[in-house]
Amino acid sequence: MNLWNLLRYISMKHLRLQKAQIFMAVAGICLGVTAIVSIGVVNRSVIFSFQDSFNRMIGNAALQITGAQSGFPESIIEKVQDVRGVQYAVPVIETDGMLVDGKERSMLILGVDVLVDTQVRDYSLTGESADVPDPILFLAKPDSILITKAMADREGFAIDQKIQVQTVEGIRTFRIRGLLNPEGPAKAMGGNVAVMDIYAAQMAFGKTGRIDRIDVSLRKGENLETVRQAIMDALPKGYMVDTPAGRTRQVENMIAKFQNGFDFISYLAILVGMYLIYNAVSISVVHRRKEIGILRAIGCRRKEIMLLFMGETLMISVIASSLGVALGLLLANSLVGAFGKVISETFVRTSVTGIHVTWLYPAIGLLCGMITSLIAALFPAMSSSRISPASAIRSVPYTEDKIFTTLRLNLGGVFFIALSFLLFHIYGFSGPYLLAAQIMLAVGISFFTPAFLNGFVTLFNRVFASRLGSAGRLAGLNLRKNLTRNAVAVAAVFFGISVFVASSGYVHSVKGTTLNWLDSIIKSEIILSSGHPGSSTNAQIIPLPANMSRELEKVPGVLAAAPWRRAFTDYQGSKVLLSASDYTQYPKRSHDGAGPGFMKNQTHFIPDGNRVEISEAFAAIFSVKKGDEISLPTPAGPVVFKVAGIVVDYSYDSGVINMDIKTYQRYWGDMLCNSFLVHVEAGAKVGDVRDEIQRRFGVDRKLYVLSALEFKNEIRKMLDDMFIFNYALNVITLTIACLGIIVALFASVLERTREIGTLRAIGMLRRQIYGVVVLESVLMGLAGGSLGSVAGIISGWLNLEGFFVASLGSAKYYLPFGAILWALLLSAGLSALAGMIPARRAAKTNIVEALAYD
Amino acid sequence: MIQVRNVSKTYLQGKQEIQALHNISFGMEKGEFVSIMGPSGSGKSTLLNLIGGIDQPSAGEIFIDGSPLHGISDDELTLIRRRKVGFIFQFFNLLPILTAEENVGLPLLLDGVPFSRIKEKACRLLENVGLGLRTDHRPEQLSGGEMQRVAIARALITDPAVLLADEPTGNLDSHISEEILELLKNLNQAGQTIVMVTHDARAASFGKRIIRLKDGGITEDVSVPGCDV
């Protein structure tokens, strides 16, 4: 009850008075909760949308059979249909098509056998269409297509209208034969779905005689697992027979890696919030030290003082968290489309039309906001309760909290660093543990900041202080007075700079390594592709026929055009990338020598040799060595390949298998490719050849025709985009560092009001006072900056080893000299800027008021 | 009412030990008005803080209204401060965010009493000290004398066993000081036990008994002439 009185009569008034501080704390927690809720809701919405689309697509099929990305022979349908317990085995072509009319929208094209497909999927057509897709019409006229009512309304299409769609065979015209009501598969992918006859789809999308999957429905009373096993037994190895739930789980796992990165941002945001709350409560305790003394003197117990600050924090956190939940939902609503697009382009085709909200993420956001705020406020609140009433009411100068002695902090530092090494020792460079180990390491080093600051100031006092006059001497002395508090600000700078240097070192090394690798593998002058040249996952790429190389080689100036197919296949239950290229073309132009990549030994790829090279990631994940044999599933059954070498290949982190394209075509029967590596004849102008290719082939299909330099620039741009998160992280951490310095110095100035008044009284100029405070700030910044740079170098290397080398293969660590120089300049410069606010307050100290303070 | 037995207090200043009080003993009866005098550094404020339970002695025993201030927990000591002691400070020590009546009611608010039940008493006490029309004013809107009156009212709200005043007129002009001392005298005449620390002989003369301190020890303990002790 008395706590309620305290909150009502003391806290509420402070909350109204300290608007700037409260705003900062509320903003910090609100930001964190917003991030947690928005990222959580967006993640959930994407998964939900994928599941929803998937379930609509699969209809009432109980099992789904899939094989290589290139498709598999139609003959498999009969084998499945013959399995006891199978009611219908329904073939499906599922591919991307690009609507050339309107906004060049990508859509999912379902090629179905209209005679049997309605047994597993419901199609309902709008009133103006026929009742059901007319099989006769579909079979007789292969240009027939059904689109959804939603797409028709959006694009302004009507029945019988002709639309143009980019296919493997180029841009083709289709006639709309009906509009699908928003039900069943037509509601999937946000309505971006079109249905064609399976035969027409096979022709248009280069899959003649092949299908992408078979949806299976079971006879009544059949056991799902028994039938599944029977189907697996009936098929050659390498086919996946899974339930819809199993398929969605696979995709969820694939997306999880990407989503984890965003989760990390939300955790970081909540850490920022915690730091701001810690600062707000700390400064409040310093600011209200006398009030605490008075309350203690007239009978307020220690625990009541502590609860007072905890109660205030709870009030702030409830407001901030509620705001954060509301903002998070708003943000999720506006981000979900863009996020879904990224997932769609990078991982799996999906279309997210809105957010899917359950109580879970708002509840997690609220709880996280409140719990982290209370944890952040705990230490300053505890220190408030230890304020002695006698010293506070008589304004005895502040003395350090004896709980955090330098010795105890050093011991804490040793403990955390030891814990970090233990994690490294046990788990190595495994992702989440590496992150935890790095956090432990950073926390451990930050515990040494008081000792480091002490040494730094000693050095400053001995070498520089006297050269800077009274300001130098006073700054050195002041920093030592409240070593622990100042060390918190130094630790904030340390943290900010270490993240900056680590992130710069990582980015610098990844970019350097990747571009070097590209230099070693891209020996052609022109790269031609049907989708974004940097896409490694084939998402939304409409393949090209491999025999287009013959047409390309007719272009004046083209020496050779080597098709490059990148398709996914299953290997031991995981999705790996098959990268097949025409290596016989290389000797024509490989006069400049082979790089470290798969060019090293051309003889590995004799077309009939059944030899492959694997990426380091593949070798590591599946424990495969040079000389081993691996069995790959092909549409005709498993084929054994000999591993001729292990090479650097950063295309796909789950593993890459390189092989000759003729070998690939022979076993997979896939005559498509994603791109062509075009070699230009000596003396021909690359730009002219490129323009001619674009002129000849760009009319019939959307193409990316880039010179090698443009291609590398695209990759460079893509890498830069990929690292936007790192740049954002730098800005956030450096901002926190500045806030930390402002708060520490502000508190320090408040505590020294009387001292500053005395200095002014005996003749110190305002600008001298200003100079002392700014100098203190710069010193704190430099101390944190130099410690942070060292930690950042170590952390950057660890990140490279843990997040790049461990998943993609060996890489060189490039010391980020520029970033280190920037780090030191930034730490000094930003600290000077941060110090100006408290310095102004100190310089404006009213002598009479300051001396009357006691 | 107050028993101080063999009390000593030492501080650590850096590595140096400072003996603020050395083996002090004295007693006070209910209704007494004792002035503690002495030069700066003699230990008079330290003694007041010990009697008030703001600080604890290094050695010796102190009893207030029969309750020991030694050998008890910080919470128990705090509750004694809240319920048995009223403090008046040289610099008033009012909370600037609270109005006069809220400042006065603060000790009872700490005890969990709703302000609606405190308000009447707080207003009455403010009227008694001549601030009946200033109940809604914040400290910054009051003069030094008025702030000290609010502090006196706050000290009285819990009907304390003893009123402790640390240089209550040290920050006021002579005219206002006289008024404050008259107020304390009247309170004492109404039965309130008061201990006042002062270095002003004129202020000390308002008490019934004067204890002089020097270098942490009692040098004199006398009744003020003309007062019935």
Short mmCIF file of N, CA and C in Angstrom, two decimals, chain A residues 417-430 433-441 794-795 797-799:
data_model
loop_
_atom_site.label_atom_id
_atom_site.label_comp_id
_atom_site.label_asym_id
_atom_site.label_seq_id
_atom_site.Cartn_x
_atom_site.Cartn_y
_atom_site.Cartn_z
N ILE A 417 35.28 -14.76 -19.70
CA ILE A 417 36.19 -15.13 -20.78
C ILE A 417 36.44 -16.64 -20.75
N ALA A 418 36.58 -17.18 -19.54
CA ALA A 418 36.78 -18.63 -19.41
C ALA A 418 35.56 -19.38 -19.95
N LEU A 419 34.36 -18.84 -19.65
CA LEU A 419 33.12 -19.45 -20.13
C LEU A 419 33.07 -19.42 -21.66
N SER A 420 33.53 -18.31 -22.20
CA SER A 420 33.57 -18.16 -23.66
C SER A 420 34.49 -19.22 -24.28
N PHE A 421 35.68 -19.37 -23.71
CA PHE A 421 36.63 -20.37 -24.24
C PHE A 421 36.08 -21.78 -24.09
N LEU A 422 35.35 -21.99 -23.00
CA LEU A 422 34.75 -23.31 -22.78
C LEU A 422 33.74 -23.61 -23.89
N LEU A 423 32.94 -22.60 -24.24
CA LEU A 423 31.95 -22.78 -25.31
C LEU A 423 32.65 -23.07 -26.64
N PHE A 424 33.75 -22.32 -26.92
CA PHE A 424 34.52 -22.57 -28.14
C PHE A 424 35.06 -23.99 -28.15
N HIS A 425 35.56 -24.38 -26.97
CA HIS A 425 36.19 -25.69 -26.84
C HIS A 425 35.19 -26.81 -27.09
N ILE A 426 33.98 -26.63 -26.52
CA ILE A 426 32.98 -27.71 -26.63
C ILE A 426 32.28 -27.70 -27.99
N TYR A 427 31.85 -26.52 -28.41
CA TYR A 427 30.99 -26.47 -29.61
C TYR A 427 31.69 -25.95 -30.86
N GLY A 428 32.92 -25.51 -30.74
CA GLY A 428 33.64 -25.00 -31.92
C GLY A 428 32.97 -23.75 -32.47
N PHE A 429 32.87 -23.69 -33.81
CA PHE A 429 32.34 -22.48 -34.44
C PHE A 429 30.87 -22.63 -34.84
N SER A 430 30.15 -23.44 -34.10
CA SER A 430 28.75 -23.66 -34.42
C SER A 430 27.93 -22.40 -34.12
N TYR A 433 26.14 -21.12 -30.73
CA TYR A 433 27.12 -21.18 -29.63
C TYR A 433 28.23 -20.17 -29.86
N LEU A 434 28.57 -19.97 -31.15
CA LEU A 434 29.60 -18.98 -31.47
C LEU A 434 29.13 -17.60 -31.02
N LEU A 435 27.85 -17.34 -31.30
CA LEU A 435 27.28 -16.05 -30.91
C LEU A 435 27.31 -15.90 -29.39
N ALA A 436 26.89 -16.96 -28.71
CA ALA A 436 26.88 -16.92 -27.25
C ALA A 436 28.31 -16.75 -26.73
N ALA A 437 29.27 -17.48 -27.34
CA ALA A 437 30.66 -17.39 -26.89
C ALA A 437 31.20 -15.99 -27.12
N GLN A 438 30.80 -15.38 -28.24
CA GLN A 438 31.28 -14.02 -28.52
C GLN A 438 30.70 -13.02 -27.54
N ILE A 439 29.41 -13.22 -27.21
CA ILE A 439 28.78 -12.31 -26.24
C ILE A 439 29.49 -12.45 -24.89
N MET A 440 29.79 -13.70 -24.50
CA MET A 440 30.51 -13.94 -23.24
C MET A 440 31.88 -13.25 -23.28
N LEU A 441 32.53 -13.38 -24.42
CA LEU A 441 33.87 -12.79 -24.56
C LEU A 441 33.77 -11.26 -24.42
N ILE A 794 39.41 -9.64 -33.28
CA ILE A 794 39.24 -11.05 -32.89
C ILE A 794 37.83 -11.52 -33.27
N SER A 795 36.85 -10.68 -32.94
CA SER A 795 35.46 -11.05 -33.18
C SER A 795 35.17 -11.19 -34.68
N TRP A 797 37.25 -12.06 -37.01
CA TRP A 797 37.85 -13.32 -37.47
C TRP A 797 36.98 -14.51 -37.06
N LEU A 798 36.49 -14.44 -35.80
CA LEU A 798 35.63 -15.53 -35.31
C LEU A 798 34.36 -15.62 -36.16
N ASN A 799 33.78 -14.45 -36.49
CA ASN A 799 32.57 -14.44 -37.31
C ASN A 799 32.83 -15.05 -38.68
#
